[in-house]
């Protein structure tokens, strides 16, 4: 049995006016409006996505 580690991410700043690739990353993480949260698996891919848009999100 493996224990799945999860990361909870919250969108705290609007992606309006940011690069198209950053907006796509926000949508890829499952975030919609400001203050929306998403619980994701802790994988290197997800960590990279969060790192790319770190100025828009907060880890809970």
XYZ file of N, CA and C in Angstrom:
180
model
N 0.829 -1.184 0.000
C 0.000 0.000 0.000
C 0.873 1.247 0.000
N 0.646 2.092 -0.963
C 1.394 3.335 -1.028
C 0.531 4.465 -0.489
N 1.154 5.371 0.228
C 0.412 6.534 0.720
C 0.532 7.643 -0.319
N -0.603 8.139 -0.742
C -0.625 9.187 -1.748
C -0.512 10.545 -1.069
N 0.480 11.313 -1.472
C 0.648 12.652 -0.933
C -0.110 13.624 -1.822
N -0.792 14.541 -1.190
C -1.602 15.516 -1.916
C -1.105 16.924 -1.614
N -1.302 17.812 -2.572
C -0.999 19.227 -2.410
C -2.291 19.993 -2.671
N -2.599 20.939 -1.798
C -3.758 21.784 -1.990
C -3.271 23.147 -2.465
N -3.796 23.599 -3.601
C -3.355 24.849 -4.227
C -4.551 25.780 -4.357
N -4.327 27.078 -4.071
C -5.387 28.078 -4.186
C -4.923 29.196 -5.112
N -5.790 29.598 -6.027
C -5.504 30.711 -6.934
C -5.780 32.010 -6.186
N -4.761 32.847 -6.004
C -4.924 34.068 -5.219
C -4.823 35.339 -6.065
N -4.392 35.219 -7.323
C -4.269 36.380 -8.198
C -4.844 36.004 -9.565
N -5.445 36.968 -10.225
C -6.066 36.716 -11.515
C -5.019 36.471 -12.604
N -5.261 35.474 -13.452
C -4.338 35.230 -14.559
C -4.565 36.150 -15.759
N -5.506 37.082 -15.652
C -5.744 38.023 -16.748
C -4.495 38.886 -16.929
N -4.041 39.011 -18.151
C -2.870 39.824 -18.443
C -1.560 39.064 -18.352
N -1.627 37.755 -18.059
C -0.413 36.943 -18.002
C -0.222 36.229 -19.334
N 0.896 35.553 -19.464
C 1.170 34.810 -20.691
C 0.121 33.721 -20.904
N -0.117 33.405 -22.156
C -1.096 32.360 -22.501
C -0.697 31.020 -21.887
N 0.585 30.713 -21.874
C 1.030 29.438 -21.306
C 0.786 29.389 -19.794
N 0.867 30.535 -19.123
C 0.596 30.572 -17.687
C -0.893 30.387 -17.416
N -1.728 30.980 -18.268
C -3.182 30.789 -18.122
C -3.549 29.330 -18.356
N -2.892 28.697 -19.318
C -3.147 27.283 -19.598
C -2.700 26.409 -18.424
N -1.623 26.797 -17.775
C -1.147 26.055 -16.613
C -2.140 26.158 -15.462
N -2.702 27.344 -15.262
C -3.719 27.537 -14.217
C -4.900 26.606 -14.474
N -5.363 26.557 -15.722
C -6.494 25.684 -16.066
C -6.110 24.220 -15.922
N -4.858 23.892 -16.268
C -4.381 22.518 -16.157
C -4.336 22.026 -14.727
N -4.163 22.950 -13.789
C -4.175 22.582 -12.370
C -5.602 22.488 -11.823
N -6.582 22.809 -12.650
C -7.976 22.699 -12.225
C -8.482 23.914 -11.480
N -7.817 25.052 -11.655
C -8.224 26.275 -10.968
C -9.040 27.137 -11.917
N -10.107 27.720 -11.408
C -10.971 28.542 -12.234
C -10.913 29.992 -11.790
N -11.749 30.378 -10.847
C -11.772 31.763 -10.390
C -10.831 31.973 -9.218
N -10.696 33.235 -8.840
C -9.862 33.573 -7.689
C -10.436 32.886 -6.447
N -9.558 32.428 -5.588
C -9.864 31.700 -4.346
C -10.369 30.283 -4.586
N -10.358 29.808 -5.827
C -10.713 28.417 -6.051
C -9.532 27.541 -5.627
N -9.835 26.371 -5.105
C -8.782 25.470 -4.643
C -8.859 24.159 -5.403
N -7.734 23.478 -5.443
C -7.647 22.194 -6.108
C -6.690 21.317 -5.325
N -7.057 20.060 -5.133
C -6.203 19.110 -4.430
C -5.601 18.176 -5.470
N -4.272 18.167 -5.548
C -3.570 17.449 -6.596
C -2.560 16.485 -5.996
N -2.194 15.466 -6.780
C -1.154 14.538 -6.347
C 0.200 15.245 -6.368
N 1.047 14.903 -5.422
C 2.367 15.516 -5.318
C 3.337 14.784 -6.235
N 3.406 15.231 -7.499
C 4.315 14.643 -8.480
C 5.255 15.729 -8.979
N 6.380 15.350 -9.566
C 7.293 16.358 -10.112
C 6.635 17.243 -11.180
N 5.724 16.676 -11.963
C 5.043 17.457 -13.001
C 4.173 18.549 -12.376
N 3.425 18.195 -11.347
C 2.562 19.163 -10.674
C 3.410 20.210 -9.968
N 4.499 19.791 -9.341
C 5.410 20.737 -8.685
C 5.963 21.746 -9.688
N 6.308 21.281 -10.890
C 6.815 22.171 -11.921
C 5.775 23.171 -12.377
N 4.522 22.723 -12.495
C 3.439 23.616 -12.892
C 3.217 24.688 -11.829
N 3.248 24.279 -10.555
C 3.068 25.229 -9.461
C 4.230 26.219 -9.437
N 5.436 25.736 -9.672
C 6.606 26.608 -9.677
C 6.520 27.644 -10.802
N 5.962 27.237 -11.929
C 5.849 28.137 -13.085
C 4.920 29.309 -12.794
N 3.847 29.056 -12.048
C 2.871 30.112 -11.764
C 2.834 30.440 -10.277
N 3.983 30.370 -9.622
C 4.051 30.574 -8.175
C 3.564 31.957 -7.755
N 3.632 32.936 -8.644
C 3.189 34.288 -8.314
C 1.668 34.435 -8.359
N 0.967 33.394 -8.828
C -0.486 33.427 -8.910
C -1.174 32.546 -7.863
N -0.439 31.594 -7.301
C -1.065 30.598 -6.423
C -0.439 30.604 -5.032
N -1.166 29.950 -4.109
C -0.693 29.763 -2.745
C -0.909 28.298 -2.397
N 0.073 27.693 -1.744
C -0.040 26.298 -1.311
C -0.653 26.298 0.085
N -1.713 25.522 0.250
C -2.392 25.452 1.553
C -1.925 24.261 2.358
